Amino acid sequence: MKSLVHLAVCSCLSASVALVSLAAPRATGTKSDKPAGTLVDRAGSTGFIQIEAESFNTLTARQKELAYWLSRAAIAIDPIIYDQNSRFGLRQKYLLEMILSHPQGVQPLVLKNVTNYVKLFWSSDGNHNGTTAQKFLPDFTFEQLQSAALAARAHTPAAMSAEDLKKELSDLRPSMFDPDFEPMATAKTPKGGLDIIQGSANNFYGPDVTLADLKNFAEKYPLNSRVVKGADGTLTEEVYRAGTVDGSIPPGRYARYLNRAIWYLEKARAVAEPGQPEVIDALIRYYRTGDPRDWIAFGVAWVHNNKKVDFANGFIEVYRDARGAKGTSQSFVSVTDEKVNELMTKLAANAQYFENKAPWADQYKKQGVQPPQAKAIETVIETGDFSVTTVGDNLPNENEVREKDGTKSFLFTGSTRALNGATGHTALNEFAWSDEEKAIGVKYGTEASDLLTAMHEIIGHGSGKVNPKLTEEPLSYLKEYGSTLEEGRADLVALWNVWDPKLAEIGLISNPDVGKAMYSSAARAGLYQLRSITKGDTIEEDHQRDRQMIVNYIMDKTGAIEKVEKNGKTYMVVRDFDKMHQGVGMLLAELMRIKAEGDYDAIKKLVDTYGVHFDPALRDQVVKRYKALDLPTYWYGVNPDLTARVDSNGKVVDVTMSYPRDVVQQQLGYSLINQ
């Protein structure tokens, strides 16, 4: 489960050695002078920031090579998310990248507008915003796109014929230019009488499949399959798998990408550290069979392995599926950040203490808590359904593994530093109510944010136990509301425990005002996040739903948070920190009960009442205030690049890291690797 940030706020070589880089040469027409700092580019309301990983320099040569091959495996699966987000996604990606790779003959203004659109396309893994799920439209016409594509085609080896290209453009036209055609990638509150499957443009289900069709359908591969309907109305699963070498299990959907990932994983296995070869073997086995039992086996092996170079790779999170069932493809490769790691290890060591202090009923308290593997990390690469705004993660998601084997928690320090470097305190100064709130936020806001993320992941997601009567994962009972519940529960665990004297005792909090900074930021979040939802009056994203639910519930039940107007501006103010703490405990206890009992009706009522709807006029005010700050609303990370030197026998002799500061160069390079 992810924790998303809410900001308040070449040397010469001998002939026997070659360079193999994770990025292609800079594409013609994309070069620009970049300013210093983490913000390296902007396209509309999206900012592109350079992620850095200084810890890479502390690795041995073998560890660097391991990171290199794992990074290649991450790039190999990256195209999958475009197809999962839309059945048109990969076709759109090919067309747009063809133009950027071969811009000769394209009119300069058209090329500029296409380039900006493609940057947004990459940042959202398709043409629906990655946060709001709302479709965004180009600043160029269909005719301009057609002219640019035909010009690029003339310089593209093995391109389709002009007539085939025109037909492809015509087929893709509604998906790119019609605002009413599949307007939402994920619609948990769909319009026009559609159900949540029909109203969602994502590609986890065939275009004719409805929610009613799935009612009595038993999925054998619930996490990693696409459900389609045959001509006779029969439902079948297109399993995500590469197939076995002996042919006993045939290839399935995404076999091309998974086979390429397996090739790189086998390279990584050869230089892995003790215990990691078995982990990589388990992942390869899963990618070949697609069997859920093999995914569980990988999760067990992975959670018990804690090395300096670590990784995640798989069909993992279910946020994009309105049903909360289908996993999206994602990967990251990380290096432990030893400078910050103490925060994580101390919290993990005290996980049982915080479980015992939880405000929920004793029957839901877990005994014999397995201290999670917890560490601060810097990422070498992030691909697929993974974003720089993910500042914390706790995996595996499967309750079967969590309760028996524990979890692994990550604090993404590189992402936090990049985001902070791009924003500063500008938003805090605008949305904080008083000078005192601003001062506390400036002094303790970063500490509060890091502590909230750490507690959210380490003692939040892995906490509690469910009623043995539940024979399946809690998410299968809570359905489209399950992810909102789990993110809210983890946020509340942090908010509940920030005042516990244990934190000061183990040296994890510097001042009680850290708690005030955390509470004030949580109160502002429900207001501040509206800047990203520029259309409509409902919230679809689970983390945003959880934040609004927390604020509105506490306002309603305790009055500890107050909505205040001043000079035509709205603020959310914490009037009573003790009462807010009480409200946090009340909601947290109820969410744990709901999860433990699989109470769908109760979570539906809570989320629908407090977490979905908002006042569009208030949103318009927030958008106007935020626009005046001239800050990006959305963020996308530019990964470090890894370059391997290989000798005449193809053996890697050295791996170096650089920072490209160019999203176009990097993404076109990834596409070249995946050809």
Tab-separated table of N, CA, C and O in Angstrom, residues 207-316:
chain	number	residue	atom	x	y	z
A	207	PRO	N	-14.633	-4.428	-23.083
A	207	PRO	CA	-15.573	-3.307	-23.205
A	207	PRO	C	-17.028	-3.677	-22.999
A	207	PRO	O	-17.849	-2.802	-22.714
A	208	ASP	N	-17.384	-4.967	-23.104
A	208	ASP	CA	-18.780	-5.382	-22.935
A	208	ASP	C	-19.073	-5.943	-21.543
A	208	ASP	O	-20.216	-6.316	-21.253
A	209	VAL	N	-18.075	-6.001	-20.672
A	209	VAL	CA	-18.257	-6.586	-19.343
A	209	VAL	C	-18.888	-5.560	-18.406
A	209	VAL	O	-18.494	-4.393	-18.385
A	210	THR	N	-19.875	-6.008	-17.631
A	210	THR	CA	-20.530	-5.145	-16.650
A	210	THR	C	-20.280	-5.680	-15.247
A	210	THR	O	-19.843	-6.826	-15.065
A	211	LEU	N	-20.590	-4.858	-14.270
A	211	LEU	CA	-20.433	-5.280	-12.880
A	211	LEU	C	-21.350	-6.450	-12.568
A	211	LEU	O	-20.976	-7.369	-11.822
A	212	ALA	N	-22.550	-6.439	-13.143
A	212	ALA	CA	-23.488	-7.544	-12.922
A	212	ALA	C	-22.940	-8.857	-13.478
A	212	ALA	O	-23.154	-9.929	-12.895
A	213	ASP	N	-22.227	-8.785	-14.589
A	213	ASP	CA	-21.628	-10.000	-15.165
A	213	ASP	C	-20.677	-10.666	-14.184
A	213	ASP	O	-20.540	-11.897	-14.159
A	214	LEU	N	-20.002	-9.854	-13.372
A	214	LEU	CA	-18.955	-10.365	-12.495
A	214	LEU	C	-19.488	-10.903	-11.173
A	214	LEU	O	-18.734	-11.508	-10.404
A	215	LYS	N	-20.773	-10.696	-10.911
A	215	LYS	CA	-21.338	-11.035	-9.608
A	215	LYS	C	-21.117	-12.489	-9.232
A	215	LYS	O	-20.734	-12.809	-8.097
A	216	ASN	N	-21.356	-13.396	-10.145
A	216	ASN	CA	-21.232	-14.826	-9.850
A	216	ASN	C	-20.052	-15.469	-10.570
A	216	ASN	O	-20.009	-16.692	-10.732
A	217	PHE	N	-19.106	-14.637	-11.007
A	217	PHE	CA	-17.952	-15.151	-11.732
A	217	PHE	C	-16.782	-15.322	-10.775
A	217	PHE	O	-16.348	-14.366	-10.126
A	218	ALA	N	-16.270	-16.528	-10.653
A	218	ALA	CA	-15.156	-16.818	-9.752
A	218	ALA	C	-13.842	-16.685	-10.521
A	218	ALA	O	-13.519	-17.526	-11.370
A	219	GLU	N	-13.104	-15.632	-10.234
A	219	GLU	CA	-11.836	-15.403	-10.914
A	219	GLU	C	-10.737	-16.284	-10.311
A	219	GLU	O	-10.523	-16.263	-9.101
A	220	LYS	N	-10.047	-17.024	-11.152
A	220	LYS	CA	-8.930	-17.838	-10.686
A	220	LYS	C	-7.657	-17.011	-10.549
A	220	LYS	O	-6.730	-17.381	-9.833
A	221	TYR	N	-7.629	-15.890	-11.264
A	221	TYR	CA	-6.467	-15.000	-11.233
A	221	TYR	C	-6.950	-13.579	-10.940
A	221	TYR	O	-6.887	-12.699	-11.804
A	222	PRO	N	-7.459	-13.328	-9.738
A	222	PRO	CA	-8.110	-12.048	-9.451
A	222	PRO	C	-7.197	-10.836	-9.594
A	222	PRO	O	-7.658	-9.751	-9.977
A	223	LEU	N	-5.900	-10.998	-9.309
A	223	LEU	CA	-4.990	-9.857	-9.341
A	223	LEU	C	-4.414	-9.624	-10.731
A	223	LEU	O	-4.180	-8.476	-11.120
A	224	ASN	N	-4.188	-10.688	-11.489
A	224	ASN	CA	-3.410	-10.568	-12.719
A	224	ASN	C	-4.108	-11.195	-13.924
A	224	ASN	O	-3.608	-12.109	-14.565
A	225	SER	N	-5.296	-10.691	-14.200
A	225	SER	CA	-5.986	-11.118	-15.416
A	225	SER	C	-6.906	-10.013	-15.903
A	225	SER	O	-7.327	-9.147	-15.137
A	226	ARG	N	-7.209	-10.064	-17.192
A	226	ARG	CA	-8.216	-9.195	-17.810
A	226	ARG	C	-9.424	-10.068	-18.115
A	226	ARG	O	-9.309	-11.102	-18.776
A	227	VAL	N	-10.591	-9.669	-17.631
A	227	VAL	CA	-11.807	-10.451	-17.816
A	227	VAL	C	-12.515	-9.977	-19.084
A	227	VAL	O	-12.795	-8.778	-19.240
A	228	VAL	N	-12.790	-10.911	-19.984
A	228	VAL	CA	-13.429	-10.571	-21.254
A	228	VAL	C	-14.655	-11.447	-21.464
A	228	VAL	O	-14.782	-12.529	-20.880
A	229	LYS	N	-15.549	-10.976	-22.322
A	229	LYS	CA	-16.794	-11.690	-22.612
A	229	LYS	C	-16.762	-12.195	-24.046
A	229	LYS	O	-16.497	-11.425	-24.986
A	230	GLY	N	-17.043	-13.487	-24.234
A	230	GLY	CA	-17.087	-14.076	-25.563
A	230	GLY	C	-18.397	-13.784	-26.272
A	230	GLY	O	-19.328	-13.204	-25.696
A	231	ALA	N	-18.474	-14.206	-27.525
A	231	ALA	CA	-19.678	-13.964	-28.319
A	231	ALA	C	-20.905	-14.611	-27.702
A	231	ALA	O	-22.032	-14.129	-27.866
A	232	ASP	N	-20.698	-15.710	-26.963
A	232	ASP	CA	-21.821	-16.398	-26.331
A	232	ASP	C	-22.110	-15.879	-24.928
A	232	ASP	O	-22.936	-16.451	-24.202
A	233	GLY	N	-21.418	-14.819	-24.529
A	233	GLY	CA	-21.639	-14.236	-23.214
A	233	GLY	C	-20.811	-14.844	-22.102
A	233	GLY	O	-20.905	-14.412	-20.953
A	234	THR	N	-20.001	-15.826	-22.415
A	234	THR	CA	-19.173	-16.478	-21.398
A	234	THR	C	-17.975	-15.606	-21.034
A	234	THR	O	-17.306	-15.049	-21.916
A	235	LEU	N	-17.702	-15.500	-19.735
A	235	LEU	CA	-16.555	-14.729	-19.270
A	235	LEU	C	-15.326	-15.617	-19.170
A	235	LEU	O	-15.410	-16.762	-18.710
A	236	THR	N	-14.191	-15.091	-19.606
A	236	THR	CA	-12.914	-15.788	-19.464
A	236	THR	C	-11.860	-14.794	-18.993
A	236	THR	O	-12.053	-13.572	-19.069
A	237	GLU	N	-10.738	-15.339	-18.503
A	237	GLU	CA	-9.646	-14.504	-18.013
A	237	GLU	C	-8.445	-14.582	-18.954
A	237	GLU	O	-7.994	-15.675	-19.289
A	238	GLU	N	-7.963	-13.429	-19.372
A	238	GLU	CA	-6.697	-13.338	-20.088
A	238	GLU	C	-5.612	-13.132	-19.038
A	238	GLU	O	-5.459	-12.043	-18.487
A	239	VAL	N	-4.881	-14.171	-18.726
A	239	VAL	CA	-3.938	-14.139	-17.609
A	239	VAL	C	-2.654	-13.430	-18.012
A	239	VAL	O	-2.114	-13.653	-19.101
A	240	TYR	N	-2.156	-12.578	-17.113
A	240	TYR	CA	-0.870	-11.925	-17.339
A	240	TYR	C	0.237	-12.942	-17.023
A	240	TYR	O	0.513	-13.234	-15.859
A	241	ARG	N	0.895	-13.492	-18.031
A	241	ARG	CA	1.965	-14.451	-17.790
A	241	ARG	C	2.799	-14.648	-19.056
A	241	ARG	O	2.321	-14.425	-20.177
A	242	ALA	N	4.045	-15.102	-18.847
A	242	ALA	CA	4.961	-15.333	-19.958
A	242	ALA	C	4.862	-16.736	-20.515
A	242	ALA	O	5.232	-16.976	-21.670
A	243	GLY	N	4.371	-17.684	-19.709
A	243	GLY	CA	4.335	-19.085	-20.105
A	243	GLY	C	5.612	-19.796	-19.698
A	243	GLY	O	6.668	-19.180	-19.535
A	244	THR	N	5.518	-21.094	-19.492
A	244	THR	CA	6.674	-21.870	-19.045
A	244	THR	C	7.529	-22.310	-20.228
A	244	THR	O	7.046	-22.415	-21.364
A	245	VAL	N	8.798	-22.574	-19.955
A	245	VAL	CA	9.755	-22.955	-20.994
A	245	VAL	C	9.354	-24.258	-21.665
A	245	VAL	O	9.511	-24.427	-22.886
A	246	ASP	N	8.795	-25.196	-20.873
A	246	ASP	CA	8.422	-26.494	-21.438
A	246	ASP	C	7.089	-26.476	-22.180
A	246	ASP	O	6.669	-27.489	-22.758
A	247	GLY	N	6.413	-25.342	-22.170
A	247	GLY	CA	5.154	-25.216	-22.884
A	247	GLY	C	3.946	-25.757	-22.157
A	247	GLY	O	2.829	-25.712	-22.688
A	248	SER	N	4.124	-26.242	-20.927
A	248	SER	CA	2.988	-26.795	-20.183
A	248	SER	C	1.988	-25.708	-19.806
A	248	SER	O	0.796	-25.990	-19.659
A	249	ILE	N	2.457	-24.492	-19.627
A	249	ILE	CA	1.579	-23.347	-19.395
A	249	ILE	C	1.806	-22.364	-20.535
A	249	ILE	O	2.929	-21.883	-20.732
A	250	PRO	N	0.782	-22.079	-21.322
A	250	PRO	CA	0.974	-21.238	-22.513
A	250	PRO	C	1.182	-19.771	-22.142
A	250	PRO	O	0.815	-19.330	-21.048
A	251	PRO	N	1.775	-18.986	-23.048
A	251	PRO	CA	1.904	-17.545	-22.813
A	251	PRO	C	0.535	-16.895	-22.701
A	251	PRO	O	-0.457	-17.384	-23.251
A	252	GLY	N	0.483	-15.789	-21.992
A	252	GLY	CA	-0.755	-15.044	-21.838
A	252	GLY	C	-0.558	-13.588	-22.201
A	252	GLY	O	0.352	-13.228	-22.953
A	253	ARG	N	-1.414	-12.761	-21.671
A	253	ARG	CA	-1.333	-11.321	-21.929
A	253	ARG	C	-0.023	-10.771	-21.352
A	253	ARG	O	0.406	-11.172	-20.286
A	254	TYR	N	0.589	-9.868	-22.062
A	254	TYR	CA	1.838	-9.196	-21.677
A	254	TYR	C	3.042	-10.133	-21.682
A	254	TYR	O	4.073	-9.819	-21.085
A	255	ALA	N	2.948	-11.283	-22.370
A	255	ALA	CA	4.061	-12.227	-22.411
A	255	ALA	C	5.328	-11.585	-22.977
A	255	ALA	O	6.441	-11.864	-22.517
A	256	ARG	N	5.157	-10.707	-23.960
A	256	ARG	CA	6.323	-10.042	-24.570
A	256	ARG	C	7.130	-9.282	-23.527
A	256	ARG	O	8.358	-9.403	-23.460
A	257	TYR	N	6.456	-8.515	-22.717
A	257	TYR	CA	7.148	-7.692	-21.721
A	257	TYR	C	7.664	-8.530	-20.561
A	257	TYR	O	8.759	-8.282	-20.040
A	258	LEU	N	6.886	-9.506	-20.150
A	258	LEU	CA	7.298	-10.341	-19.021
A	258	LEU	C	8.492	-11.216	-19.385
A	258	LEU	O	9.385	-11.426	-18.554
A	259	ASN	N	8.548	-11.712	-20.619
A	259	ASN	CA	9.706	-12.494	-21.039
A	259	ASN	C	10.972	-11.639	-21.055
A	259	ASN	O	12.052	-12.106	-20.671
A	260	ARG	N	10.841	-10.387	-21.493
A	260	ARG	CA	12.003	-9.499	-21.476
A	260	ARG	C	12.433	-9.227	-20.035
A	260	ARG	O	13.632	-9.224	-19.719
A	261	ALA	N	11.478	-9.003	-19.150
A	261	ALA	CA	11.806	-8.782	-17.740
A	261	ALA	C	12.505	-10.001	-17.153
A	261	ALA	O	13.476	-9.870	-16.390
A	262	ILE	N	12.023	-11.181	-17.489
A	262	ILE	CA	12.636	-12.418	-16.986
A	262	ILE	C	14.095	-12.516	-17.427
A	262	ILE	O	14.974	-12.914	-16.648
A	263	TRP	N	14.392	-12.137	-18.662
A	263	TRP	CA	15.767	-12.186	-19.161
A	263	TRP	C	16.684	-11.320	-18.292
A	263	TRP	O	17.777	-11.730	-17.899
A	264	TYR	N	16.206	-10.113	-17.961
A	264	TYR	CA	17.004	-9.222	-17.121
A	264	TYR	C	17.076	-9.727	-15.675
A	264	TYR	O	18.113	-9.598	-15.008
A	265	LEU	N	15.977	-10.291	-15.191
A	265	LEU	CA	15.985	-10.835	-13.831
A	265	LEU	C	16.989	-11.981	-13.701
A	265	LEU	O	17.638	-12.136	-12.657
A	266	GLU	N	17.112	-12.783	-14.740
A	266	GLU	CA	18.101	-13.857	-14.706
A	266	GLU	C	19.519	-13.299	-14.658
A	266	GLU	O	20.414	-13.856	-13.994
A	267	LYS	N	19.772	-12.179	-15.340
A	267	LYS	CA	21.058	-11.492	-15.250
A	267	LYS	C	21.282	-10.981	-13.826
A	267	LYS	O	22.390	-11.080	-13.276
A	268	ALA	N	20.226	-10.435	-13.231
A	268	ALA	CA	20.334	-9.930	-11.862
A	268	ALA	C	20.596	-11.061	-10.886
A	268	ALA	O	21.364	-10.907	-9.926
A	269	ARG	N	19.978	-12.190	-11.111
A	269	ARG	CA	20.145	-13.341	-10.219
A	269	ARG	C	21.609	-13.741	-10.100
A	269	ARG	O	22.086	-14.129	-9.024
A	270	ALA	N	22.355	-13.627	-11.196
A	270	ALA	CA	23.746	-14.071	-11.220
A	270	ALA	C	24.652	-13.208	-10.339
A	270	ALA	O	25.729	-13.661	-9.937
A	271	VAL	N	24.223	-11.977	-10.012
A	271	VAL	CA	25.059	-11.095	-9.181
A	271	VAL	C	24.339	-10.705	-7.883
A	271	VAL	O	24.765	-9.788	-7.184
A	272	ALA	N	23.242	-11.408	-7.579
A	272	ALA	CA	22.459	-11.077	-6.388
A	272	ALA	C	23.196	-11.481	-5.122
A	272	ALA	O	24.115	-12.313	-5.144
A	273	GLU	N	22.776	-10.885	-4.003
A	273	GLU	CA	23.378	-11.175	-2.712
A	273	GLU	C	22.717	-12.408	-2.090
A	273	GLU	O	21.655	-12.846	-2.550
A	274	PRO	N	23.322	-12.978	-1.037
A	274	PRO	CA	22.775	-14.197	-0.428
A	274	PRO	C	21.287	-14.072	-0.116
A	274	PRO	O	20.843	-13.097	0.486
A	275	GLY	N	20.526	-15.070	-0.530
A	275	GLY	CA	19.078	-15.088	-0.308
A	275	GLY	C	18.287	-14.476	-1.442
A	275	GLY	O	17.127	-14.841	-1.667
A	276	GLN	N	18.884	-13.534	-2.187
A	276	GLN	CA	18.151	-12.875	-3.264
A	276	GLN	C	17.922	-13.756	-4.492
A	276	GLN	O	16.887	-13.602	-5.154
A	277	PRO	N	18.836	-14.660	-4.843
A	277	PRO	CA	18.539	-15.524	-5.997
A	277	PRO	C	17.239	-16.290	-5.845
A	277	PRO	O	16.473	-16.450	-6.810
A	278	GLU	N	16.965	-16.759	-4.623
A	278	GLU	CA	15.712	-17.480	-4.377
A	278	GLU	C	14.506	-16.558	-4.543
A	278	GLU	O	13.445	-16.979	-5.044
A	279	VAL	N	14.641	-15.305	-4.141
A	279	VAL	CA	13.562	-14.327	-4.304
A	279	VAL	C	13.302	-14.079	-5.785
A	279	VAL	O	12.149	-14.084	-6.246
A	280	ILE	N	14.379	-13.867	-6.534
A	280	ILE	CA	14.244	-13.604	-7.966
A	280	ILE	C	13.681	-14.823	-8.687
A	280	ILE	O	12.827	-14.695	-9.583
A	281	ASP	N	14.117	-16.018	-8.289
A	281	ASP	CA	13.556	-17.237	-8.883
A	281	ASP	C	12.048	-17.318	-8.666
A	281	ASP	O	11.292	-17.737	-9.564
A	282	ALA	N	11.601	-16.930	-7.481
A	282	ALA	CA	10.165	-16.979	-7.169
A	282	ALA	C	9.383	-16.003	-8.036
A	282	ALA	O	8.274	-16.317	-8.501
A	283	LEU	N	9.951	-14.814	-8.277
A	283	LEU	CA	9.276	-13.848	-9.141
A	283	LEU	C	9.236	-14.356	-10.583
A	283	LEU	O	8.204	-14.233	-11.261
A	284	ILE	N	10.341	-14.924	-11.047
A	284	ILE	CA	10.361	-15.482	-12.405
A	284	ILE	C	9.314	-16.586	-12.545
A	284	ILE	O	8.593	-16.652	-13.552
A	285	ARG	N	9.223	-17.439	-11.540
A	285	ARG	CA	8.220	-18.503	-11.568
A	285	ARG	C	6.813	-17.919	-11.683
A	285	ARG	O	5.991	-18.387	-12.484
A	286	TYR	N	6.532	-16.881	-10.917
A	286	TYR	CA	5.208	-16.242	-10.973
A	286	TYR	C	4.947	-15.637	-12.345
A	286	TYR	O	3.855	-15.789	-12.913
A	287	TYR	N	5.940	-14.928	-12.886
A	287	TYR	CA	5.750	-14.314	-14.194
A	287	TYR	C	5.531	-15.372	-15.285
A	287	TYR	O	4.850	-15.108	-16.272
A	288	ARG	N	6.074	-16.565	-15.105
A	288	ARG	CA	5.854	-17.626	-16.096
A	288	ARG	C	4.470	-18.259	-15.955
A	288	ARG	O	3.793	-18.510	-16.948
A	289	THR	N	4.035	-18.515	-14.738
A	289	THR	CA	2.772	-19.240	-14.524
A	289	THR	C	1.572	-18.329	-14.336
A	289	THR	O	0.448	-18.709	-14.665
A	290	GLY	N	1.780	-17.156	-13.729
A	290	GLY	CA	0.660	-16.296	-13.369
A	290	GLY	C	-0.151	-16.826	-12.205
A	290	GLY	O	-1.181	-16.246	-11.845
A	291	ASP	N	0.291	-17.912	-11.590
A	291	ASP	CA	-0.467	-18.579	-10.529
A	291	ASP	C	-0.445	-17.736	-9.256
A	291	ASP	O	0.639	-17.373	-8.769
A	292	PRO	N	-1.609	-17.400	-8.679
A	292	PRO	CA	-1.637	-16.627	-7.430
A	292	PRO	C	-0.823	-17.255	-6.308
A	292	PRO	O	-0.257	-16.545	-5.475
A	293	ARG	N	-0.737	-18.581	-6.278
A	293	ARG	CA	0.067	-19.246	-5.238
A	293	ARG	C	1.549	-18.918	-5.397
A	293	ARG	O	2.279	-18.804	-4.408
A	294	ASP	N	1.986	-18.748	-6.636
A	294	ASP	CA	3.378	-18.375	-6.871
A	294	ASP	C	3.633	-16.921	-6.485
A	294	ASP	O	4.748	-16.565	-6.086
A	295	TRP	N	2.622	-16.085	-6.608
A	295	TRP	CA	2.752	-14.692	-6.146
A	295	TRP	C	2.889	-14.645	-4.624
A	295	TRP	O	3.711	-13.889	-4.088
A	296	ILE	N	2.109	-15.449	-3.929
A	296	ILE	CA	2.219	-15.512	-2.477
A	296	ILE	C	3.601	-16.037	-2.075
A	296	ILE	O	4.242	-15.514	-1.155
A	297	ALA	N	4.079	-17.063	-2.764
A	297	ALA	CA	5.396	-17.619	-2.464
A	297	ALA	C	6.490	-16.582	-2.675
A	297	ALA	O	7.442	-16.488	-1.886
A	298	PHE	N	6.360	-15.792	-3.726
A	298	PHE	CA	7.316	-14.701	-3.937
A	298	PHE	C	7.239	-13.688	-2.803
A	298	PHE	O	8.266	-13.240	-2.274
A	299	GLY	N	6.007	-13.331	-2.392
A	299	GLY	CA	5.841	-12.364	-1.307
A	299	GLY	C	6.489	-12.825	-0.018
A	299	GLY	O	7.130	-12.032	0.691
A	300	VAL	N	6.344	-14.093	0.310
A	300	VAL	CA	6.948	-14.642	1.529
A	300	VAL	C	8.465	-14.573	1.445
A	300	VAL	O	9.148	-14.140	2.380
A	301	ALA	N	9.023	-15.015	0.316
A	301	ALA	CA	10.480	-14.978	0.158
A	301	ALA	C	10.998	-13.547	0.172
A	301	ALA	O	12.022	-13.240	0.803
A	302	TRP	N	10.291	-12.650	-0.496
A	302	TRP	CA	10.721	-11.248	-0.616
A	302	TRP	C	10.710	-10.539	0.734
A	302	TRP	O	11.639	-9.793	1.072
A	303	VAL	N	9.677	-10.763	1.547
A	303	VAL	CA	9.552	-10.026	2.797
A	303	VAL	C	10.609	-10.464	3.803
A	303	VAL	O	10.951	-9.710	4.724
A	304	HIS	N	11.142	-11.668	3.648
A	304	HIS	CA	12.177	-12.144	4.562
A	304	HIS	C	13.591	-11.796	4.087
A	304	HIS	O	14.557	-12.153	4.754
A	305	ASN	N	13.694	-11.108	2.966
A	305	ASN	CA	14.999	-10.749	2.423
A	305	ASN	C	15.165	-9.234	2.482
A	305	ASN	O	14.344	-8.501	1.926
A	306	ASN	N	16.180	-8.766	3.161
A	306	ASN	CA	16.337	-7.328	3.373
A	306	ASN	C	17.779	-6.930	3.048
A	306	ASN	O	18.642	-6.918	3.916
A	307	LYS	N	18.028	-6.620	1.799
A	307	LYS	CA	19.371	-6.286	1.342
A	307	LYS	C	19.474	-4.799	1.000
A	307	LYS	O	18.476	-4.110	0.833
A	308	LYS	N	20.704	-4.335	0.884
A	308	LYS	CA	20.931	-2.909	0.615
A	308	LYS	C	20.352	-2.498	-0.727
A	308	LYS	O	19.770	-1.421	-0.865
A	309	VAL	N	20.523	-3.346	-1.749
A	309	VAL	CA	19.856	-3.121	-3.032
A	309	VAL	C	18.592	-3.965	-3.034
A	309	VAL	O	18.650	-5.190	-2.951
A	310	ASP	N	17.448	-3.317	-3.086
A	310	ASP	CA	16.163	-4.012	-3.006
A	310	ASP	C	15.315	-3.619	-4.207
A	310	ASP	O	15.660	-2.703	-4.967
A	311	PHE	N	14.165	-4.256	-4.345
A	311	PHE	CA	13.323	-3.973	-5.503
A	311	PHE	C	11.903	-4.435	-5.257
A	311	PHE	O	11.643	-5.276	-4.390
A	312	ALA	N	10.996	-3.858	-6.004
A	312	ALA	CA	9.618	-4.350	-6.120
A	312	ALA	C	9.322	-4.448	-7.604
A	312	ALA	O	9.701	-3.567	-8.382
A	313	ASN	N	8.627	-5.504	-8.006
A	313	ASN	CA	8.326	-5.702	-9.415
A	313	ASN	C	7.140	-6.655	-9.484
A	313	ASN	O	7.205	-7.757	-8.944
A	314	GLY	N	6.055	-6.213	-10.103
A	314	GLY	CA	4.891	-7.092	-10.173
A	314	GLY	C	3.607	-6.351	-10.468
A	314	GLY	O	3.596	-5.145	-10.748
A	315	PHE	N	2.499	-7.076	-10.393
A	315	PHE	CA	1.150	-6.507	-10.488
A	315	PHE	C	0.689	-6.309	-9.049
A	315	PHE	O	0.261	-7.265	-8.387
A	316	ILE	N	0.753	-5.101	-8.542
A	316	ILE	CA	0.769	-4.903	-7.098
A	316	ILE	C	-0.452	-4.151	-6.567
A	316	ILE	O	-1.259	-4.700	-5.831
